[in-house]
Amino acid sequence: MDREAAGEWHGWDTQQLEDLHLVNGQAASNKGCLTPHRRKKKGHHCSYHWHAFMRAQGADAARYVWPSKSEVPEPQPRAEGKWDPENWILSANKRHVSYYPREAHHIVPFESLTTALCTATSGDKNKTDDNKLKELRGGLLKNGYNINDEHNMAYLPSHPDHAKALRLPYHKGRHGTYSDYVEKQLDVIFSGMQDAIDNHRDGTGDAPNYKQCAQRIKVLSRRLRKAILQAHLPEDRVNGTHDTLKALAARLKHTF
């Protein structure tokens, strides 16, 4: 799904669940965001680039230190302040300061989450049951789930040489195999959701545990982050070839 799709789903949430979306980027425990609709805005709760930057500058900082003995020359910023908060927009775009070309990766991708939510409420990832979808998306928002928050963001190199030097997966645009893998993990988390919503509606069951669903998605993000940051290039890789999210997803099927 592209930026246009993100905008459309953000519009859907705004229309259907206006009071549950974070307003003006303000953090709230009972509000959230399910779409990457805000790209680069300093301090904005829905800005995925901002949160990827903060994570790379903070908890994961050691993972982005350029190896001292790397055969690949360390990329130099176009200007002073490679991690200067005043110049936090660090992208591959030549108009900005750039440490190395990178993309802000949603560990649980928007595409995977959106598709899994449709499947969970309609039984078909290509269809929507608006009433049930409203309940499930609303349940996640009420429990403060934010797909753009630090827990779900990671900067990944968008140049193969830099990916090889940093021993991180290479990220360039869509990553269908990886997204499909994550979608299947989400399907497990939302298993039985249709029946749970129906049973609650007709009074034969309790309300679905949306808080637990939000927590389980975060646990999935932590598990995937660990796999991503610990990605290693097999010794038989040659000629500057690099690890990819596709290759990582193939290994995850056997290691998780």
PDB file of C-alpha atoms in Angstrom:
ATOM      1  CA  MET A   1       0.000   0.000   0.000  1.00  0.00           C
ATOM      2  CA  ASP A   2       1.300   3.431  -0.906  1.00  0.00           C
ATOM      3  CA  ARG A   3       1.026   6.924   0.537  1.00  0.00           C
ATOM      4  CA  GLU A   4      -2.317   7.425  -1.195  1.00  0.00           C
ATOM      5  CA  ALA A   5      -3.729   4.352   0.544  1.00  0.00           C
ATOM      6  CA  ALA A   6      -2.417   5.617   3.874  1.00  0.00           C
ATOM      7  CA  GLY A   7      -4.214   8.889   3.286  1.00  0.00           C
ATOM      8  CA  GLU A   8      -7.442   7.103   2.400  1.00  0.00           C
ATOM      9  CA  TRP A   9      -7.364   4.945   5.535  1.00  0.00           C
ATOM     10  CA  HIS A  10      -6.492   7.956   7.680  1.00  0.00           C
ATOM     11  CA  GLY A  11      -9.545   9.635   6.175  1.00  0.00           C
ATOM     12  CA  TRP A  12     -11.626   6.559   7.043  1.00  0.00           C
ATOM     13  CA  ASP A  13     -10.467   6.678  10.659  1.00  0.00           C
ATOM     14  CA  THR A  14     -11.035  10.422  10.830  1.00  0.00           C
ATOM     15  CA  GLN A  15     -14.583  10.015   9.557  1.00  0.00           C
ATOM     16  CA  GLN A  16     -15.518   6.904  11.529  1.00  0.00           C
ATOM     17  CA  LEU A  17     -13.392   7.282  14.675  1.00  0.00           C
ATOM     18  CA  GLU A  18     -12.521  10.962  14.853  1.00  0.00           C
ATOM     19  CA  ASP A  19     -12.418  11.215  18.646  1.00  0.00           C
ATOM     20  CA  LEU A  20     -10.035   8.253  18.974  1.00  0.00           C
ATOM     21  CA  HIS A  21      -7.208   9.551  16.785  1.00  0.00           C
ATOM     22  CA  LEU A  22      -4.358  11.551  18.273  1.00  0.00           C
ATOM     23  CA  VAL A  23      -5.043  15.260  17.812  1.00  0.00           C
ATOM     24  CA  ASN A  24      -2.255  17.599  16.704  1.00  0.00           C
ATOM     25  CA  GLY A  25       0.325  14.983  17.571  1.00  0.00           C
ATOM     26  CA  GLN A  26      -0.524  14.969  21.264  1.00  0.00           C
ATOM     27  CA  ALA A  27       0.255  11.743  23.123  1.00  0.00           C
ATOM     28  CA  ALA A  28      -2.659  10.091  24.875  1.00  0.00           C
ATOM     29  CA  SER A  29      -3.030   6.652  26.438  1.00  0.00           C
ATOM     30  CA  ASN A  30      -6.562   6.243  25.091  1.00  0.00           C
ATOM     31  CA  LYS A  31      -5.902   7.432  21.542  1.00  0.00           C
ATOM     32  CA  GLY A  32      -3.663   6.160  18.785  1.00  0.00           C
ATOM     33  CA  CYS A  33      -2.886   6.064  15.067  1.00  0.00           C
ATOM     34  CA  LEU A  34      -3.129   3.202  12.564  1.00  0.00           C
ATOM     35  CA  THR A  35      -1.807   4.908   9.422  1.00  0.00           C
ATOM     36  CA  PRO A  36       1.535   6.447   8.335  1.00  0.00           C
ATOM     37  CA  HIS A  37      -0.159   9.661   7.280  1.00  0.00           C
ATOM     38  CA  ARG A  38       2.408  12.066   8.770  1.00  0.00           C
ATOM     39  CA  ARG A  39       5.939  11.731   7.412  1.00  0.00           C
ATOM     40  CA  LYS A  40       8.394  14.367   8.641  1.00  0.00           C
ATOM     41  CA  LYS A  41       7.343  16.657  11.456  1.00  0.00           C
ATOM     42  CA  LYS A  42       9.535  17.195  14.480  1.00  0.00           C
ATOM     43  CA  GLY A  43       7.924  16.077  17.734  1.00  0.00           C
ATOM     44  CA  HIS A  44       4.688  14.917  16.082  1.00  0.00           C
ATOM     45  CA  HIS A  45       3.252  11.758  17.638  1.00  0.00           C
ATOM     46  CA  CYS A  46       2.180  10.427  14.228  1.00  0.00           C
ATOM     47  CA  SER A  47       5.426  11.239  12.394  1.00  0.00           C
ATOM     48  CA  TYR A  48       7.110   7.933  11.641  1.00  0.00           C
ATOM     49  CA  HIS A  49      10.346   9.572  10.458  1.00  0.00           C
ATOM     50  CA  TRP A  50      10.580  11.476  13.720  1.00  0.00           C
ATOM     51  CA  HIS A  51      10.118   8.327  15.793  1.00  0.00           C
ATOM     52  CA  ALA A  52      12.569   6.347  13.650  1.00  0.00           C
ATOM     53  CA  PHE A  53      15.104   9.121  14.200  1.00  0.00           C
ATOM     54  CA  MET A  54      14.509   9.202  17.955  1.00  0.00           C
ATOM     55  CA  ARG A  55      14.874   5.423  18.203  1.00  0.00           C
ATOM     56  CA  ALA A  56      18.102   5.454  16.179  1.00  0.00           C
ATOM     57  CA  GLN A  57      19.431   8.296  18.307  1.00  0.00           C
ATOM     58  CA  GLY A  58      18.400   6.631  21.552  1.00  0.00           C
ATOM     59  CA  ALA A  59      17.767   2.975  22.365  1.00  0.00           C
ATOM     60  CA  ASP A  60      19.283   1.599  19.149  1.00  0.00           C
ATOM     61  CA  ALA A  61      22.118   4.125  18.754  1.00  0.00           C
ATOM     62  CA  ALA A  62      24.905   1.555  19.165  1.00  0.00           C
ATOM     63  CA  ARG A  63      23.553  -0.430  16.219  1.00  0.00           C
ATOM     64  CA  TYR A  64      24.169   2.469  13.817  1.00  0.00           C
ATOM     65  CA  VAL A  65      27.824   3.122  14.637  1.00  0.00           C
ATOM     66  CA  TRP A  66      29.901   2.688  11.497  1.00  0.00           C
ATOM     67  CA  PRO A  67      32.388  -0.210  11.872  1.00  0.00           C
ATOM     68  CA  SER A  68      35.947   1.084  12.265  1.00  0.00           C
ATOM     69  CA  LYS A  69      37.371  -1.664  10.032  1.00  0.00           C
ATOM     70  CA  SER A  70      34.702  -1.566   7.370  1.00  0.00           C
ATOM     71  CA  GLU A  71      35.799  -1.981   3.764  1.00  0.00           C
ATOM     72  CA  VAL A  72      33.022   0.425   2.837  1.00  0.00           C
ATOM     73  CA  PRO A  73      33.993   4.088   3.422  1.00  0.00           C
ATOM     74  CA  GLU A  74      31.802   5.782   5.995  1.00  0.00           C
ATOM     75  CA  PRO A  75      29.340   8.121   4.249  1.00  0.00           C
ATOM     76  CA  GLN A  76      29.856  11.715   5.269  1.00  0.00           C
ATOM     77  CA  PRO A  77      27.054  14.192   5.884  1.00  0.00           C
ATOM     78  CA  ARG A  78      26.598  17.007   3.426  1.00  0.00           C
ATOM     79  CA  ALA A  79      26.791  19.443   6.319  1.00  0.00           C
ATOM     80  CA  GLU A  80      27.561  19.502  10.031  1.00  0.00           C
ATOM     81  CA  GLY A  81      25.247  17.749  12.452  1.00  0.00           C
ATOM     82  CA  LYS A  82      24.656  14.183  11.344  1.00  0.00           C
ATOM     83  CA  TRP A  83      22.555  13.473  14.467  1.00  0.00           C
ATOM     84  CA  ASP A  84      21.817  17.103  15.287  1.00  0.00           C
ATOM     85  CA  PRO A  85      18.186  17.311  16.459  1.00  0.00           C
ATOM     86  CA  GLU A  86      17.908  20.624  14.660  1.00  0.00           C
ATOM     87  CA  ASN A  87      18.641  18.785  11.405  1.00  0.00           C
ATOM     88  CA  TRP A  88      16.783  15.592  12.208  1.00  0.00           C
ATOM     89  CA  ILE A  89      15.431  15.100   8.676  1.00  0.00           C
ATOM     90  CA  LEU A  90      18.119  12.652   7.613  1.00  0.00           C
ATOM     91  CA  SER A  91      17.168  11.170   4.269  1.00  0.00           C
ATOM     92  CA  ALA A  92      18.671  10.055   0.996  1.00  0.00           C
ATOM     93  CA  ASN A  93      17.331  13.237  -0.554  1.00  0.00           C
ATOM     94  CA  LYS A  94      20.264  15.501  -1.491  1.00  0.00           C
ATOM     95  CA  ARG A  95      18.448  18.522  -0.163  1.00  0.00           C
ATOM     96  CA  HIS A  96      18.878  17.237   3.373  1.00  0.00           C
ATOM     97  CA  VAL A  97      21.770  16.331   5.609  1.00  0.00           C
ATOM     98  CA  SER A  98      22.472  12.656   5.064  1.00  0.00           C
ATOM     99  CA  TYR A  99      24.584  10.317   7.185  1.00  0.00           C
ATOM    100  CA  TYR A 100      23.751   7.386   4.935  1.00  0.00           C
ATOM    101  CA  PRO A 101      20.725   6.835   2.703  1.00  0.00           C
ATOM    102  CA  ARG A 102      18.026   5.256   4.813  1.00  0.00           C
ATOM    103  CA  GLU A 103      14.335   4.585   4.954  1.00  0.00           C
ATOM    104  CA  ALA A 104      12.084   4.637   8.011  1.00  0.00           C
ATOM    105  CA  HIS A 105      10.819   1.069   8.262  1.00  0.00           C
ATOM    106  CA  HIS A 106       7.570   0.162  10.002  1.00  0.00           C
ATOM    107  CA  ILE A 107       8.485  -3.107  11.713  1.00  0.00           C
ATOM    108  CA  VAL A 108       4.831  -4.122  11.630  1.00  0.00           C
ATOM    109  CA  PRO A 109       4.024  -2.608   8.223  1.00  0.00           C
ATOM    110  CA  PHE A 110       0.931  -0.525   7.584  1.00  0.00           C
ATOM    111  CA  GLU A 111       0.051  -2.842   4.694  1.00  0.00           C
ATOM    112  CA  SER A 112       0.231  -5.928   6.915  1.00  0.00           C
ATOM    113  CA  LEU A 113      -1.819  -4.419   9.739  1.00  0.00           C
ATOM    114  CA  THR A 114      -4.488  -2.947   7.461  1.00  0.00           C
ATOM    115  CA  THR A 115      -4.933  -6.200   5.548  1.00  0.00           C
ATOM    116  CA  ALA A 116      -5.014  -8.293   8.734  1.00  0.00           C
ATOM    117  CA  LEU A 117      -7.690  -6.025  10.224  1.00  0.00           C
ATOM    118  CA  CYS A 118      -9.862  -6.493   7.122  1.00  0.00           C
ATOM    119  CA  THR A 119      -9.381 -10.264   7.235  1.00  0.00           C
ATOM    120  CA  ALA A 120     -10.171 -10.389  10.952  1.00  0.00           C
ATOM    121  CA  THR A 121     -13.480  -8.560  10.554  1.00  0.00           C
ATOM    122  CA  SER A 122     -14.754  -9.691   7.130  1.00  0.00           C
ATOM    123  CA  GLY A 123     -12.971 -12.991   6.513  1.00  0.00           C
ATOM    124  CA  ASP A 124     -11.442 -11.584   3.326  1.00  0.00           C
ATOM    125  CA  LYS A 125      -8.456  -9.258   3.146  1.00  0.00           C
ATOM    126  CA  ASN A 126      -9.901  -7.604   0.039  1.00  0.00           C
ATOM    127  CA  LYS A 127     -13.251  -6.778   1.648  1.00  0.00           C
ATOM    128  CA  THR A 128     -14.440  -4.683   4.569  1.00  0.00           C
ATOM    129  CA  ASP A 129     -17.231  -5.081   7.077  1.00  0.00           C
ATOM    130  CA  ASP A 130     -17.383  -1.457   8.124  1.00  0.00           C
ATOM    131  CA  ASN A 131     -19.230  -2.043  11.398  1.00  0.00           C
ATOM    132  CA  LYS A 132     -16.884  -4.749  12.667  1.00  0.00           C
ATOM    133  CA  LEU A 133     -13.842  -2.972  11.269  1.00  0.00           C
ATOM    134  CA  LYS A 134     -14.888   0.161  13.128  1.00  0.00           C
ATOM    135  CA  GLU A 135     -15.030  -1.820  16.367  1.00  0.00           C
ATOM    136  CA  LEU A 136     -11.619  -3.435  15.917  1.00  0.00           C
ATOM    137  CA  ARG A 137      -9.780  -0.340  14.709  1.00  0.00           C
ATOM    138  CA  GLY A 138     -11.526   1.665  17.421  1.00  0.00           C
ATOM    139  CA  GLY A 139     -10.509  -0.895  20.031  1.00  0.00           C
ATOM    140  CA  LEU A 140      -6.837  -0.565  19.095  1.00  0.00           C
ATOM    141  CA  LEU A 141      -7.036   3.235  19.070  1.00  0.00           C
ATOM    142  CA  LYS A 142      -8.788   3.345  22.460  1.00  0.00           C
ATOM    143  CA  ASN A 143      -5.891   1.347  23.875  1.00  0.00           C
ATOM    144  CA  GLY A 144      -3.314   3.775  22.530  1.00  0.00           C
ATOM    145  CA  TYR A 145      -1.857   1.693  19.714  1.00  0.00           C
ATOM    146  CA  ASN A 146       0.256   3.867  17.403  1.00  0.00           C
ATOM    147  CA  ILE A 147       1.821   2.189  14.382  1.00  0.00           C
ATOM    148  CA  ASN A 148       4.222   5.135  14.001  1.00  0.00           C
ATOM    149  CA  ASP A 149       5.610   5.099  17.547  1.00  0.00           C
ATOM    150  CA  GLU A 150       9.245   4.297  18.385  1.00  0.00           C
ATOM    151  CA  HIS A 151       8.454   0.703  19.316  1.00  0.00           C
ATOM    152  CA  ASN A 152       7.519   0.013  15.682  1.00  0.00           C
ATOM    153  CA  MET A 153      10.109   2.064  13.798  1.00  0.00           C
ATOM    154  CA  ALA A 154      13.652   1.374  12.610  1.00  0.00           C
ATOM    155  CA  TYR A 155      15.969   3.133  10.192  1.00  0.00           C
ATOM    156  CA  LEU A 156      17.352   0.722   7.578  1.00  0.00           C
ATOM    157  CA  PRO A 157      19.960   1.445   4.884  1.00  0.00           C
ATOM    158  CA  SER A 158      18.632   1.959   1.380  1.00  0.00           C
ATOM    159  CA  HIS A 159      22.027   1.342  -0.252  1.00  0.00           C
ATOM    160  CA  PRO A 160      23.370  -2.235  -0.444  1.00  0.00           C
ATOM    161  CA  ASP A 161      26.965  -1.298   0.435  1.00  0.00           C
ATOM    162  CA  HIS A 162      25.838   0.506   3.568  1.00  0.00           C
ATOM    163  CA  ALA A 163      23.593  -2.413   4.510  1.00  0.00           C
ATOM    164  CA  LYS A 164      26.580  -4.730   4.191  1.00  0.00           C
ATOM    165  CA  ALA A 165      28.810  -2.480   6.325  1.00  0.00           C
ATOM    166  CA  LEU A 166      26.243  -2.054   9.088  1.00  0.00           C
ATOM    167  CA  ARG A 167      25.048  -5.661   8.836  1.00  0.00           C
ATOM    168  CA  LEU A 168      21.457  -4.545   8.612  1.00  0.00           C
ATOM    169  CA  PRO A 169      18.769  -5.609   6.134  1.00  0.00           C
ATOM    170  CA  TYR A 170      18.608  -3.558   2.965  1.00  0.00           C
ATOM    171  CA  HIS A 171      15.394  -1.537   2.558  1.00  0.00           C
ATOM    172  CA  LYS A 172      14.208  -0.066  -0.705  1.00  0.00           C
ATOM    173  CA  GLY A 173      10.508   0.462  -1.216  1.00  0.00           C
ATOM    174  CA  ARG A 174       8.037  -2.405  -0.793  1.00  0.00           C
ATOM    175  CA  HIS A 175       9.009  -5.681   0.842  1.00  0.00           C
ATOM    176  CA  GLY A 176       6.196  -8.047  -0.077  1.00  0.00           C
ATOM    177  CA  THR A 177       7.609 -11.262   1.386  1.00  0.00           C
ATOM    178  CA  TYR A 178       8.371  -9.617   4.724  1.00  0.00           C
ATOM    179  CA  SER A 179       4.959  -7.928   4.834  1.00  0.00           C
ATOM    180  CA  ASP A 180       3.231 -11.224   4.042  1.00  0.00           C
ATOM    181  CA  TYR A 181       5.108 -12.920   6.888  1.00  0.00           C
ATOM    182  CA  VAL A 182       4.049 -10.233   9.368  1.00  0.00           C
ATOM    183  CA  GLU A 183       0.470 -10.350   8.109  1.00  0.00           C
ATOM    184  CA  LYS A 184       0.303 -14.062   8.949  1.00  0.00           C
ATOM    185  CA  GLN A 185       1.544 -13.336  12.485  1.00  0.00           C
ATOM    186  CA  LEU A 186      -1.177 -10.702  12.863  1.00  0.00           C
ATOM    187  CA  ASP A 187      -3.809 -13.143  11.607  1.00  0.00           C
ATOM    188  CA  VAL A 188      -2.943 -15.323  14.601  1.00  0.00           C
ATOM    189  CA  ILE A 189      -3.308 -12.376  16.987  1.00  0.00           C
ATOM    190  CA  PHE A 190      -6.755 -11.496  15.592  1.00  0.00           C
ATOM    191  CA  SER A 191      -7.933 -15.096  15.275  1.00  0.00           C
ATOM    192  CA  GLY A 192     -11.610 -15.489  16.226  1.00  0.00           C
ATOM    193  CA  MET A 193     -12.272 -11.743  16.159  1.00  0.00           C
ATOM    194  CA  GLN A 194     -15.379 -11.961  13.954  1.00  0.00           C
ATOM    195  CA  ASP A 195     -17.107 -14.390  16.323  1.00  0.00           C
ATOM    196  CA  ALA A 196     -15.973 -12.426  19.375  1.00  0.00           C
ATOM    197  CA  ILE A 197     -17.515  -9.219  18.034  1.00  0.00           C
ATOM    198  CA  ASP A 198     -20.746 -11.000  17.055  1.00  0.00           C
ATOM    199  CA  ASN A 199     -21.029 -12.712  20.443  1.00  0.00           C
ATOM    200  CA  HIS A 200     -20.532  -9.431  22.266  1.00  0.00           C
ATOM    201  CA  ARG A 201     -23.160  -7.760  20.132  1.00  0.00           C
ATOM    202  CA  ASP A 202     -25.815 -10.395  20.795  1.00  0.00           C
ATOM    203  CA  GLY A 203     -24.989 -10.596  24.500  1.00  0.00           C
ATOM    204  CA  THR A 204     -23.562 -14.116  24.491  1.00  0.00           C
ATOM    205  CA  GLY A 205     -19.966 -13.099  25.107  1.00  0.00           C
ATOM    206  CA  ASP A 206     -17.660 -10.481  26.594  1.00  0.00           C
ATOM    207  CA  ALA A 207     -16.149  -7.635  24.619  1.00  0.00           C
ATOM    208  CA  PRO A 208     -13.011  -8.642  22.676  1.00  0.00           C
ATOM    209  CA  ASN A 209      -9.796  -7.925  24.564  1.00  0.00           C
ATOM    210  CA  TYR A 210      -8.515  -5.114  22.376  1.00  0.00           C
ATOM    211  CA  LYS A 211      -5.933  -4.112  24.967  1.00  0.00           C
ATOM    212  CA  GLN A 212      -4.375  -7.559  24.737  1.00  0.00           C
ATOM    213  CA  CYS A 213      -4.396  -7.331  20.934  1.00  0.00           C
ATOM    214  CA  ALA A 214      -2.508  -4.017  21.073  1.00  0.00           C
ATOM    215  CA  GLN A 215      -0.004  -5.487  23.510  1.00  0.00           C
ATOM    216  CA  ARG A 216       0.538  -8.572  21.344  1.00  0.00           C
ATOM    217  CA  ILE A 217       1.240  -6.406  18.288  1.00  0.00           C
ATOM    218  CA  LYS A 218       3.888  -4.562  20.294  1.00  0.00           C
ATOM    219  CA  VAL A 219       5.404  -7.865  21.389  1.00  0.00           C
ATOM    220  CA  LEU A 220       5.554  -8.879  17.724  1.00  0.00           C
ATOM    221  CA  SER A 221       7.348  -5.601  16.933  1.00  0.00           C
ATOM    222  CA  ARG A 222       9.932  -6.271  19.649  1.00  0.00           C
ATOM    223  CA  ARG A 223      10.530  -9.784  18.347  1.00  0.00           C
ATOM    224  CA  LEU A 224      10.938  -8.597  14.772  1.00  0.00           C
ATOM    225  CA  ARG A 225      13.184  -5.687  15.811  1.00  0.00           C
ATOM    226  CA  LYS A 226      15.517  -8.138  17.504  1.00  0.00           C
ATOM    227  CA  ALA A 227      15.678 -10.236  14.342  1.00  0.00           C
ATOM    228  CA  ILE A 228      16.261  -7.167  12.163  1.00  0.00           C
ATOM    229  CA  LEU A 229      19.011  -5.659  14.307  1.00  0.00           C
ATOM    230  CA  GLN A 230      20.743  -9.006  14.670  1.00  0.00           C
ATOM    231  CA  ALA A 231      20.611  -9.781  10.949  1.00  0.00           C
ATOM    232  CA  HIS A 232      23.885 -11.222   9.674  1.00  0.00           C
ATOM    233  CA  LEU A 233      25.291 -11.771   6.230  1.00  0.00           C
ATOM    234  CA  PRO A 234      26.070 -15.400   5.487  1.00  0.00           C
ATOM    235  CA  GLU A 235      29.771 -15.964   4.899  1.00  0.00           C
ATOM    236  CA  ASP A 236      29.193 -17.182   1.356  1.00  0.00           C
ATOM    237  CA  ARG A 237      27.714 -13.885   0.219  1.00  0.00           C
ATOM    238  CA  VAL A 238      30.100 -12.274  -2.270  1.00  0.00           C
ATOM    239  CA  ASN A 239      30.425  -9.354  -4.662  1.00  0.00           C
ATOM    240  CA  GLY A 240      28.841  -6.892  -2.305  1.00  0.00           C
ATOM    241  CA  THR A 241      25.546  -8.721  -2.138  1.00  0.00           C
ATOM    242  CA  HIS A 242      23.422  -7.799   0.827  1.00  0.00           C
ATOM    243  CA  ASP A 243      20.807  -9.131   3.136  1.00  0.00           C
ATOM    244  CA  THR A 244      17.252  -8.073   2.439  1.00  0.00           C
ATOM    245  CA  LEU A 245      13.981  -8.054   4.336  1.00  0.00           C
ATOM    246  CA  LYS A 246      12.851 -10.772   1.939  1.00  0.00           C
ATOM    247  CA  ALA A 247      15.758 -12.997   2.966  1.00  0.00           C
ATOM    248  CA  LEU A 248      15.140 -12.165   6.602  1.00  0.00           C
ATOM    249  CA  ALA A 249      11.482 -13.173   6.310  1.00  0.00           C
ATOM    250  CA  ALA A 250      12.507 -16.505   4.784  1.00  0.00           C
ATOM    251  CA  ARG A 251      14.745 -17.204   7.781  1.00  0.00           C
ATOM    252  CA  LEU A 252      12.098 -16.085  10.263  1.00  0.00           C
ATOM    253  CA  LYS A 253       9.796 -18.839   9.045  1.00  0.00           C
ATOM    254  CA  HIS A 254      12.307 -21.337  10.383  1.00  0.00           C
ATOM    255  CA  THR A 255      13.521 -19.543  13.505  1.00  0.00           C
ATOM    256  CA  PHE A 256      10.269 -18.381  15.123  1.00  0.00           C
TER     257      PHE A 256
END
